[in-house]
Short mmCIF file of C-alpha atoms in Angstrom, two decimals:
data_model
loop_
_atom_site.label_atom_id
_atom_site.label_comp_id
_atom_site.label_asym_id
_atom_site.label_seq_id
_atom_site.Cartn_x
_atom_site.Cartn_y
_atom_site.Cartn_z
CA GLN A 1473 14.64 34.78 -26.87
CA LYS A 1474 11.69 32.74 -25.62
CA GLU A 1475 12.26 30.55 -22.60
CA VAL A 1476 11.02 27.47 -24.44
CA GLU A 1477 11.23 26.84 -28.18
CA GLN A 1478 9.47 23.96 -29.88
CA ASP A 1479 9.64 22.56 -33.41
CA PRO A 1480 6.83 24.45 -35.16
CA GLY A 1481 5.31 21.68 -37.22
CA PRO A 1482 2.80 20.76 -38.37
CA LEU A 1483 4.10 17.23 -38.73
CA SER A 1484 2.43 14.62 -40.90
CA VAL A 1485 3.61 11.00 -40.80
CA PRO A 1486 2.29 7.64 -42.02
CA GLU A 1487 0.88 5.17 -39.51
CA GLY A 1488 3.62 3.08 -37.92
CA ALA A 1489 6.31 5.76 -38.24
CA ILE A 1490 8.61 6.83 -35.42
CA VAL A 1491 7.93 10.42 -34.45
CA SER A 1492 10.41 12.77 -32.80
CA LEU A 1493 9.16 15.96 -31.12
CA ASN A 1494 11.67 18.42 -29.71
CA CYS A 1495 11.99 21.40 -27.41
CA THR A 1496 14.91 23.56 -26.38
CA TYR A 1497 15.06 25.85 -23.39
CA SER A 1498 17.34 28.56 -22.10
CA ASN A 1499 16.81 28.63 -18.31
CA SER A 1500 18.91 26.11 -16.39
CA ALA A 1501 16.55 26.54 -13.40
CA PHE A 1502 14.03 24.24 -15.04
CA GLN A 1503 14.08 20.96 -13.14
CA TYR A 1504 10.91 19.17 -14.19
CA PHE A 1505 10.09 18.26 -17.75
CA MET A 1506 6.71 17.28 -19.05
CA TRP A 1507 4.94 16.48 -22.27
CA TYR A 1508 1.25 17.18 -22.65
CA ARG A 1509 -1.04 15.99 -25.43
CA GLN A 1510 -3.92 18.18 -26.54
CA TYR A 1511 -6.66 16.90 -28.79
CA SER A 1512 -8.70 19.35 -30.81
CA ARG A 1513 -11.20 21.28 -28.65
CA LYS A 1514 -9.92 19.65 -25.44
CA GLY A 1515 -7.63 20.72 -22.64
CA PRO A 1516 -4.06 19.37 -22.47
CA GLU A 1517 -3.48 16.08 -20.62
CA LEU A 1518 -0.22 14.97 -19.06
CA LEU A 1519 1.56 12.33 -21.12
CA MET A 1520 5.05 12.06 -19.67
CA TYR A 1521 6.87 13.56 -16.71
CA THR A 1522 10.53 13.39 -15.73
CA TYR A 1523 12.99 15.34 -13.63
CA SER A 1524 16.33 13.84 -14.58
CA SER A 1525 18.52 13.62 -17.63
CA GLY A 1526 18.18 10.43 -19.60
CA ASN A 1527 15.30 8.45 -21.01
CA LYS A 1528 11.95 7.54 -19.55
CA GLU A 1529 9.78 5.04 -21.34
CA ASP A 1530 6.03 4.44 -21.11
CA GLY A 1531 4.63 2.07 -23.68
CA ARG A 1532 5.17 3.54 -27.14
CA PHE A 1533 6.35 6.85 -25.69
CA THR A 1534 9.89 7.78 -24.64
CA ALA A 1535 10.81 11.10 -23.09
CA GLN A 1536 14.45 12.13 -23.35
CA VAL A 1537 16.08 14.94 -21.40
CA ASP A 1538 19.56 16.36 -21.93
CA LYS A 1539 20.07 19.03 -19.30
CA SER A 1540 23.59 19.88 -20.47
CA SER A 1541 22.27 20.78 -23.92
CA LYS A 1542 18.93 22.10 -22.58
CA TYR A 1543 17.11 19.84 -24.98
CA ILE A 1544 14.14 17.56 -24.48
CA SER A 1545 12.48 15.14 -26.87
CA LEU A 1546 9.44 12.93 -27.07
CA PHE A 1547 9.61 9.84 -29.26
CA ILE A 1548 6.50 7.97 -30.36
CA ARG A 1549 7.03 4.47 -31.74
CA ASP A 1550 4.56 2.72 -34.04
CA SER A 1551 2.51 5.89 -34.34
CA GLN A 1552 -1.25 5.51 -34.59
CA PRO A 1553 -3.97 7.77 -36.02
CA SER A 1554 -5.16 8.23 -32.44
CA ASP A 1555 -1.83 9.95 -31.72
CA SER A 1556 -2.91 12.84 -33.96
CA ALA A 1557 -2.93 15.83 -31.61
CA THR A 1558 -0.87 18.82 -30.56
CA TYR A 1559 2.04 18.00 -28.26
CA LEU A 1560 3.18 20.60 -25.77
CA CYS A 1561 6.41 20.47 -23.86
CA ALA A 1562 6.22 22.03 -20.40
CA LEU A 1563 9.02 22.89 -18.02
CA LYS A 1564 8.81 23.72 -14.36
CA THR A 1565 11.17 25.29 -11.87
CA SER A 1566 11.17 24.32 -8.21
CA TYR A 1567 8.96 27.35 -7.56
CA ASP A 1568 5.93 25.87 -9.26
CA LYS A 1569 6.18 28.09 -12.34
CA VAL A 1570 5.31 26.11 -15.47
CA ILE A 1571 6.26 27.34 -18.93
CA PHE A 1572 4.65 25.71 -21.94
CA GLY A 1573 6.02 25.49 -25.43
CA PRO A 1574 3.77 26.57 -28.33
CA GLY A 1575 3.08 22.99 -29.33
CA THR A 1576 3.70 20.83 -32.38
CA SER A 1577 0.69 19.60 -34.33
CA LEU A 1578 1.01 15.94 -35.35
CA SER A 1579 -1.12 14.10 -37.91
CA VAL A 1580 -0.73 10.36 -38.30
CA ILE A 1581 -2.12 9.25 -41.65
CA PRO A 1582 -3.65 5.73 -41.84
CA GLU B 1466 -9.95 11.39 -16.32
CA ALA B 1467 -9.63 14.69 -14.48
CA ASP B 1468 -12.74 16.03 -12.73
CA ILE B 1469 -12.40 19.63 -13.79
CA TYR B 1470 -15.23 21.36 -15.56
CA GLN B 1471 -15.60 24.54 -17.51
CA THR B 1472 -18.73 26.26 -18.71
CA PRO B 1473 -19.67 27.45 -21.17
CA ARG B 1474 -17.62 25.50 -23.71
CA TYR B 1475 -18.29 28.06 -26.42
CA LEU B 1476 -19.42 31.67 -26.06
CA VAL B 1477 -20.05 34.31 -28.71
CA ILE B 1478 -20.83 37.69 -27.24
CA GLY B 1479 -20.96 41.35 -28.21
CA THR B 1480 -18.49 44.04 -27.23
CA GLY B 1481 -19.07 45.63 -23.83
CA LYS B 1482 -20.84 42.68 -22.22
CA LYS B 1483 -19.86 41.36 -18.83
CA ILE B 1484 -19.07 37.66 -18.83
CA THR B 1485 -18.06 35.05 -16.28
CA LEU B 1486 -16.30 31.85 -17.24
CA GLU B 1487 -16.91 29.07 -14.75
CA CYS B 1488 -14.36 26.52 -13.56
CA SER B 1489 -14.98 23.83 -10.97
CA GLN B 1490 -12.95 20.86 -9.78
CA THR B 1491 -14.02 18.05 -7.50
CA MET B 1492 -10.54 16.80 -6.60
CA GLY B 1493 -10.00 19.10 -3.61
CA HIS B 1494 -6.93 20.71 -5.18
CA ASP B 1495 -5.73 23.91 -3.55
CA LYS B 1496 -3.85 25.29 -6.57
CA MET B 1497 -5.85 26.47 -9.56
CA TYR B 1498 -4.89 28.36 -12.69
CA TRP B 1499 -6.32 30.21 -15.68
CA TYR B 1500 -4.47 30.12 -18.98
CA GLN B 1501 -5.13 31.87 -22.28
CA GLN B 1502 -4.29 29.97 -25.44
CA ASP B 1503 -4.36 31.30 -28.99
CA PRO B 1504 -3.99 28.92 -31.98
CA GLY B 1505 -0.38 27.78 -32.41
CA MET B 1506 0.75 29.80 -29.43
CA GLU B 1507 1.92 29.00 -25.92
CA LEU B 1508 -0.40 28.75 -22.99
CA HIS B 1509 -0.08 32.01 -21.09
CA LEU B 1510 -0.81 32.09 -17.36
CA ILE B 1511 -3.22 34.93 -16.56
CA HIS B 1512 -4.31 34.11 -12.99
CA TYR B 1513 -3.60 31.60 -10.28
CA SER B 1514 -4.71 30.75 -6.78
CA TYR B 1515 -3.03 28.74 -4.04
CA GLY B 1516 -6.19 28.40 -1.98
CA VAL B 1517 -9.35 30.04 -0.74
CA ASN B 1518 -9.11 33.86 -0.73
CA SER B 1519 -5.76 33.71 -2.54
CA THR B 1520 -5.51 35.10 -6.09
CA GLU B 1521 -2.53 36.35 -8.07
CA LYS B 1522 -1.97 37.73 -11.54
CA GLY B 1523 0.05 35.60 -13.92
CA ASP B 1524 2.69 36.43 -16.47
CA LEU B 1525 0.33 37.72 -19.14
CA SER B 1526 -1.42 40.98 -18.42
CA SER B 1527 -5.15 40.48 -18.46
CA GLU B 1528 -8.15 42.71 -17.93
CA SER B 1529 -9.99 39.84 -16.31
CA THR B 1530 -10.45 39.23 -12.60
CA VAL B 1531 -10.86 36.03 -10.59
CA SER B 1532 -12.17 35.02 -7.20
CA ARG B 1533 -11.65 31.98 -4.97
CA ILE B 1534 -14.34 31.83 -2.34
CA ARG B 1535 -14.54 28.03 -2.34
CA THR B 1536 -11.80 25.50 -2.95
CA GLU B 1537 -13.62 23.87 -5.83
CA HIS B 1538 -14.65 27.03 -7.71
CA PHE B 1539 -12.43 29.53 -9.58
CA PRO B 1540 -14.48 31.78 -11.87
CA LEU B 1541 -12.98 34.33 -14.26
CA THR B 1542 -14.82 37.57 -15.05
CA LEU B 1543 -14.46 40.11 -17.83
CA GLU B 1544 -16.31 43.31 -16.92
CA SER B 1545 -16.44 44.61 -20.50
CA ALA B 1546 -15.59 42.17 -23.26
CA ARG B 1547 -13.65 43.37 -26.29
CA PRO B 1548 -12.66 41.65 -29.57
CA SER B 1549 -9.06 41.45 -28.25
CA HIS B 1550 -10.37 39.05 -25.59
CA THR B 1551 -11.25 36.49 -28.25
CA SER B 1552 -9.26 33.39 -27.31
CA GLN B 1553 -9.45 29.99 -25.63
CA TYR B 1554 -9.43 30.06 -21.84
CA LEU B 1555 -8.19 26.96 -20.02
CA CYS B 1556 -8.63 26.29 -16.32
CA ALA B 1557 -6.33 23.88 -14.48
CA SER B 1558 -5.70 22.56 -11.00
CA THR B 1559 -2.63 20.88 -9.57
CA SER B 1560 -1.96 17.72 -7.64
CA GLY B 1561 1.76 17.47 -6.92
CA ASP B 1562 3.55 18.25 -10.17
CA GLU B 1563 0.71 17.34 -12.51
CA GLN B 1564 -1.68 19.95 -13.83
CA PHE B 1565 -5.15 18.75 -14.75
CA PHE B 1566 -6.86 20.85 -17.39
CA GLY B 1567 -10.49 21.47 -18.09
CA PRO B 1568 -11.84 21.27 -21.66
CA GLY B 1569 -11.58 25.04 -22.15
CA THR B 1570 -13.95 27.85 -23.06
CA ARG B 1571 -13.66 29.22 -26.56
CA LEU B 1572 -14.66 32.89 -26.36
CA THR B 1573 -15.46 35.05 -29.37
CA VAL B 1574 -16.19 38.73 -28.86
CA LEU B 1575 -17.78 40.44 -31.83
#
């Protein structure tokens, strides 16, 4: 079993839709939870970062962590064409080891 | 925007050639990383460095080597390129818990 599993996608939604992106993990040692966005032919960029269970909101983006279920989600409200990208979940232990999910490709259709 | 640079952005080269992928950052970060990313797959850590003269192999076995003679520079070298080395190579550096990625080098070995 992989340490981090992510919804495979690709995902295609109309502009304005609410998008839900999900990852599950197996190692309870992960303490830091991140979402990266990667545009085509670019490196990933950090979108959201949290270290506790619950929700963290930043504009149209909400990161949700459920440590008991080992499940993390990223919600995008009022999705825009500029949100079209690949979204990678990333998990880190206290020892600086970061594991990335394979990514979910999202297309927001105008 | 992160000040981390990679050259070349694209490279097509024949089997057996020696190549060096350049990575530089101007942020003064001590920790730097090289990842390999294939389409639809996870980022795999192949090398990392915690400072000058410090280099370690990552989780994914790689025939490449790295050096860290200066804080800002972390080049990756393949002594003899093979078609199996065809991939995207991403360089990153860390400030706290956030990894900043370069734009990547897309390598094709014929």
